[in-house]
Amino acid sequence: MKKLILGFFFSSFITFSITAYSQDEYRYSVDLGKVQNDAVTVELQTPKVKTSAVTFSFPKIIPGTYSISDYGKFISDVKAFDNAGKPLPVSKISTDKWKITRANVLSRITYKVEDIFDSEIKHGIYPMAATNIEEGKDFVIHTPGFFGFFDGYNRLPFTISIAKPANLYGSTSLTDTDDNSLKDVFKVANVDELYDSPIMYTVPDTTTITVGNCRVLVSVYSPGKNIQSKQIAEWMTDLLEAARQYLGGKLPADKYAFLFYFKDPKVKQSFTPGMGGALEHTTSSFYYLPDLPASQIKNTIVHVCSHEFFHIITPLTISSKEIKEFNYDEPVLSKHLWLYEGSTEYTSYHVQVKHGMQSKQEFLQTLSDKITSSRKQFNDTLPFTVLSKQAAGKYAKEYGNVYEKGALITACLDIYLLHLSNGNYGFRNLTYDLGVRFGKKRYFNDDELFGEIGDLTYPEIEEFLQKYVAGSSPIPYDYFFGLAGIQFTPKAETKVYSLGGIAPYPTDKGIITISPYSKLNDFGTKVGYKIGDELYAINGVNLTAANVMQAIETIKSTMKEGDNFEVKAGRKNAAGTIDTVILKTTVFKATQTELNKLAPMITATAKQKMVQQKWLTAAETNVTATPPADPKDVSSIDAIVKATYEVISGPAGPRNWDRFSSLFLPEAKMGATVTSPAGQEQFRSFTPNEYRKLNAPFFTQSAFYEEELKRNVSEFGNMATVASSYQFKFDPAGKVEQRGINYFTLAKAGGRWWIVNLSWQDEDEKNKLPAGFEK
């Protein structure tokens, strides 16, 4: 899980047959069209109970949250009936449990579920694990908050039948086994699979993409329409492609669902203001985030999605008995949160730097910030195994360190493994070997993990874990990062252009405000900012919620020593109203103190350089891996040319980039002639992957239809060149926007055709389509 601080009565009685009565499964039904006071009635046709009394339970704690939830607080009016519809005795014995007597004749249970999002009941449930019931609008069904189980009967299968309004769509990684458009029916093998499967019902905004072997659903609920599923799908395409390469060419799931709930800032909810985050599941993850413009929240979404997705490795595949045989009644935690959360946090960033989504310096800055946070905000000498075991109790306030020091433990472990193996074995290799030894159906014993890792790797690695994870010794970052040629400097001062150390944030009304988290530097003090000031413009550039981050970067990039600097701001006066003030000074470089700085060494040794290269750079073979092609696309010259036009054409939305990449040789190039702003003709060359990155955002937002006009083919043996004239439109029935000629160089190898090079020349005033190339 990734936590963030940003910020009626059911009166219908029917008689069931003996078949229903004696079933060996839970059969749940709920009607989302019948809501009363933000609550729904749930009905259970029970499995056969063989004892005279049984306990009906809801979870006190669930996997991934490491805190007490007590979902039973939101369950009421629990009633039990026999096969004839006669009531059976029910008594509540704790927050999350009800005792039912005469259970050997039990046939049916009904109860009410109240939503958690806007409840007035005091609780400790995180929003990414909570429920919501908004009639006709949205339903967040985190299954632990909707469906209970009998103690001792948690290995039985479940069938969940959900009747829904016609305008809502249920997004989940589960498979709907019913053809009725007004009802979804889901089947799971046991309560663990049930609680591992969130469902979100909203007016549909969904996009499905395919990355390698994995079919991915992106579903979005954004009341302000600030962000759409197709935008996130494009970001996920890059991320999941990087993950596929990082994991050796195949994703660890054949299907996956990203479920996004963007919080309406105008709606009061029951959580700590500013709280948000995400919760992982085996084939899905649920996100509760502020409803902000895409430009402001993209980086957060990409990182948090990366973190949750990599939980497929730990702990959803590799974990201890405490995780695999989870106790929903009391917190029995593992010692190894460094592995479950820390390594996942590290991997979520590491995959991005390895595969070009993040620069080396950005990655090092992330690790630097984590060192600072772990040492300033948390107890750096608290053994991590002790923190983990008591994360839901005594050391709950230290839990945040699993994302800071936990990630740093893994970074140092990765470097140390690469150093000891001369670059041949890193942390990714270790998780693969652990996955082979302890897969989804096996677990390790908590006390034996370090020995198992030492057995798989080196004695030095076991010593590292005993000293810095089980022990209280702070990690000597200068030594371990130094093994990769990275200089660690505890404190360094530099001079930089800055807007003053302000931390701007948009209010619910979209006004940019200086937040209390701002740390004004000497330039900010000279400007005269105050916490709470509203920022309207800087150097004449108006600031809005949509442009603030880009505007700030643009302003900083143009600052020069001695230039005038002016801020138009709003400041609250003694009467509580806002006065407009103008703040002025001249530009100078501010002193910036950097703590725990990480930067490449100038004089690194050959081995340090090798370890750094293996640590931060992807192997070329992985970068150029080509997805398998549809044989129909590459069977002939005609087929591959037609497939090229087809794959980039269509309405606004993601393109099938796997299909696109499958047409090209791994070493293929693309290119185009362009005219520079100075009027000079230039040729620009790029790879198919670079073309995708450059053009994917455009295709997401805009329809684009390119069609072939005429073709001239020259073929000899297994080689061919094709000159193919084209035109494109933004609407199939619209005007022609541009014409030109695509030049294909093709080769036949391995029983199929490949694109070796694809370059083009647009038509312009100097270069008109030759005779014979016009339609």
mmCIF file of N, CA, C and O in Angstrom, residues 525-557:
data_model
loop_
_atom_site.group_PDB
_atom_site.id
_atom_site.type_symbol
_atom_site.label_atom_id
_atom_site.label_comp_id
_atom_site.label_asym_id
_atom_site.label_seq_id
_atom_site.Cartn_x
_atom_site.Cartn_y
_atom_site.Cartn_z
ATOM 1 N N THR A 525 12.746 35.503 1.476
ATOM 2 C CA THR A 525 12.637 36.499 2.550
ATOM 3 C C THR A 525 12.755 37.911 1.984
ATOM 4 O O THR A 525 12.030 38.832 2.376
ATOM 5 N N LYS A 526 13.665 38.096 1.009
ATOM 6 C CA LYS A 526 13.855 39.406 0.386
ATOM 7 C C LYS A 526 12.619 39.828 -0.404
ATOM 8 O O LYS A 526 12.228 41.007 -0.381
ATOM 9 N N VAL A 527 11.980 38.866 -1.072
ATOM 10 C CA VAL A 527 10.755 39.180 -1.814
ATOM 11 C C VAL A 527 9.673 39.672 -0.863
ATOM 12 O O VAL A 527 8.919 40.605 -1.166
ATOM 13 N N GLY A 528 9.585 39.047 0.307
ATOM 14 C CA GLY A 528 8.588 39.457 1.291
ATOM 15 C C GLY A 528 7.349 38.598 1.322
ATOM 16 O O GLY A 528 6.279 39.036 1.761
ATOM 17 N N TYR A 529 7.457 37.343 0.873
ATOM 18 C CA TYR A 529 6.317 36.431 0.930
ATOM 19 C C TYR A 529 5.867 36.215 2.372
ATOM 20 O O TYR A 529 6.664 36.292 3.313
ATOM 21 N N LYS A 530 4.598 35.838 2.519
ATOM 22 C CA LYS A 530 4.073 35.361 3.790
ATOM 23 C C LYS A 530 3.254 34.097 3.542
ATOM 24 O O LYS A 530 2.598 33.979 2.510
ATOM 25 N N ILE A 531 3.321 33.182 4.500
ATOM 26 C CA ILE A 531 2.523 31.965 4.392
ATOM 27 C C ILE A 531 1.053 32.350 4.278
ATOM 28 O O ILE A 531 0.558 33.182 5.019
ATOM 29 N N GLY A 532 0.354 31.739 3.330
ATOM 30 C CA GLY A 532 -1.056 32.050 3.121
ATOM 31 C C GLY A 532 -1.309 33.070 2.033
ATOM 32 O O GLY A 532 -2.459 33.281 1.627
ATOM 33 N N ASP A 533 -0.255 33.741 1.541
ATOM 34 C CA ASP A 533 -0.434 34.685 0.435
ATOM 35 C C ASP A 533 -1.042 33.973 -0.770
ATOM 36 O O ASP A 533 -0.685 32.829 -1.079
ATOM 37 N N GLU A 534 -1.943 34.658 -1.459
ATOM 38 C CA GLU A 534 -2.460 34.169 -2.729
ATOM 39 C C GLU A 534 -1.576 34.719 -3.847
ATOM 40 O O GLU A 534 -1.258 35.910 -3.863
ATOM 41 N N LEU A 535 -1.154 33.861 -4.760
ATOM 42 C CA LEU A 535 -0.262 34.275 -5.844
ATOM 43 C C LEU A 535 -1.061 34.428 -7.131
ATOM 44 O O LEU A 535 -1.629 33.452 -7.628
ATOM 45 N N TYR A 536 -1.095 35.648 -7.670
ATOM 46 C CA TYR A 536 -1.848 35.910 -8.895
ATOM 47 C C TYR A 536 -0.942 35.914 -10.134
ATOM 48 O O TYR A 536 -1.326 35.420 -11.185
ATOM 49 N N ALA A 537 0.262 36.499 -9.998
ATOM 50 C CA ALA A 537 1.165 36.592 -11.148
ATOM 51 C C ALA A 537 2.587 36.796 -10.667
ATOM 52 O O ALA A 537 2.823 37.394 -9.606
ATOM 53 N N ILE A 538 3.553 36.272 -11.439
ATOM 54 C CA ILE A 538 4.967 36.507 -11.179
ATOM 55 C C ILE A 538 5.589 36.978 -12.486
ATOM 56 O O ILE A 538 5.457 36.324 -13.526
ATOM 57 N N ASN A 539 6.230 38.125 -12.421
ATOM 58 C CA ASN A 539 6.847 38.738 -13.617
ATOM 59 C C ASN A 539 5.857 38.805 -14.775
ATOM 60 O O ASN A 539 6.203 38.544 -15.933
ATOM 61 N N GLY A 540 4.606 39.132 -14.447
ATOM 62 C CA GLY A 540 3.586 39.307 -15.474
ATOM 63 C C GLY A 540 2.940 38.027 -15.963
ATOM 64 O O GLY A 540 2.027 38.070 -16.789
ATOM 65 N N VAL A 541 3.380 36.871 -15.474
ATOM 66 C CA VAL A 541 2.802 35.584 -15.886
ATOM 67 C C VAL A 541 1.702 35.205 -14.892
ATOM 68 O O VAL A 541 1.980 34.978 -13.709
ATOM 69 N N ASN A 542 0.457 35.163 -15.359
ATOM 70 C CA ASN A 542 -0.660 34.807 -14.485
ATOM 71 C C ASN A 542 -0.571 33.340 -14.085
ATOM 72 O O ASN A 542 -0.249 32.474 -14.908
ATOM 73 N N LEU A 543 -0.859 33.065 -12.829
ATOM 74 C CA LEU A 543 -0.773 31.703 -12.310
ATOM 75 C C LEU A 543 -2.172 31.115 -12.113
ATOM 76 O O LEU A 543 -3.039 31.757 -11.505
ATOM 77 N N THR A 544 -2.360 29.936 -12.630
ATOM 78 C CA THR A 544 -3.624 29.219 -12.461
ATOM 79 C C THR A 544 -3.317 27.794 -12.008
ATOM 80 O O THR A 544 -2.171 27.338 -12.064
ATOM 81 N N ALA A 545 -4.358 27.099 -11.578
ATOM 82 C CA ALA A 545 -4.166 25.705 -11.165
ATOM 83 C C ALA A 545 -3.650 24.859 -12.316
ATOM 84 O O ALA A 545 -2.903 23.902 -12.114
ATOM 85 N N ALA A 546 -4.032 25.224 -13.537
ATOM 86 C CA ALA A 546 -3.640 24.425 -14.700
ATOM 87 C C ALA A 546 -2.206 24.671 -15.137
ATOM 88 O O ALA A 546 -1.553 23.777 -15.685
ATOM 89 N N ASN A 547 -1.674 25.891 -14.895
ATOM 90 C CA ASN A 547 -0.356 26.207 -15.470
ATOM 91 C C ASN A 547 0.740 26.441 -14.447
ATOM 92 O O ASN A 547 1.886 26.694 -14.814
ATOM 93 N N VAL A 548 0.435 26.359 -13.140
ATOM 94 C CA VAL A 548 1.365 26.856 -12.128
ATOM 95 C C VAL A 548 2.726 26.174 -12.180
ATOM 96 O O VAL A 548 3.767 26.849 -12.127
ATOM 97 N N MET A 549 2.772 24.842 -12.334
ATOM 98 C CA MET A 549 4.067 24.163 -12.297
ATOM 99 C C MET A 549 4.914 24.510 -13.518
ATOM 100 O O MET A 549 6.106 24.786 -13.403
ATOM 101 N N GLN A 550 4.278 24.517 -14.691
ATOM 102 C CA GLN A 550 5.015 24.858 -15.907
ATOM 103 C C GLN A 550 5.451 26.318 -15.875
ATOM 104 O O GLN A 550 6.566 26.657 -16.286
ATOM 105 N N ALA A 551 4.578 27.210 -15.379
ATOM 106 C CA ALA A 551 4.907 28.634 -15.315
ATOM 107 C C ALA A 551 6.104 28.880 -14.407
ATOM 108 O O ALA A 551 7.001 29.665 -14.732
ATOM 109 N N ILE A 552 6.142 28.189 -13.277
ATOM 110 C CA ILE A 552 7.254 28.365 -12.341
ATOM 111 C C ILE A 552 8.571 27.944 -12.988
ATOM 112 O O ILE A 552 9.594 28.632 -12.872
ATOM 113 N N GLU A 553 8.562 26.812 -13.681
ATOM 114 C CA GLU A 553 9.795 26.347 -14.337
ATOM 115 C C GLU A 553 10.241 27.312 -15.419
ATOM 116 O O GLU A 553 11.440 27.577 -15.579
ATOM 117 N N THR A 554 9.266 27.865 -16.161
ATOM 118 C CA THR A 554 9.602 28.836 -17.214
ATOM 119 C C THR A 554 10.201 30.096 -16.616
ATOM 120 O O THR A 554 11.210 30.624 -17.117
ATOM 121 N N ILE A 555 9.609 30.586 -15.535
ATOM 122 C CA ILE A 555 10.108 31.807 -14.880
ATOM 123 C C ILE A 555 11.521 31.581 -14.352
ATOM 124 O O ILE A 555 12.418 32.412 -14.548
ATOM 125 N N LYS A 556 11.755 30.448 -13.715
ATOM 126 C CA LYS A 556 13.089 30.155 -13.161
ATOM 127 C C LYS A 556 14.131 30.070 -14.265
ATOM 128 O O LYS A 556 15.274 30.518 -14.094
ATOM 129 N N SER A 557 13.754 29.505 -15.419
ATOM 130 C CA SER A 557 14.724 29.321 -16.501
ATOM 131 C C SER A 557 15.147 30.639 -17.146
ATOM 132 O O SER A 557 16.174 30.695 -17.830
#
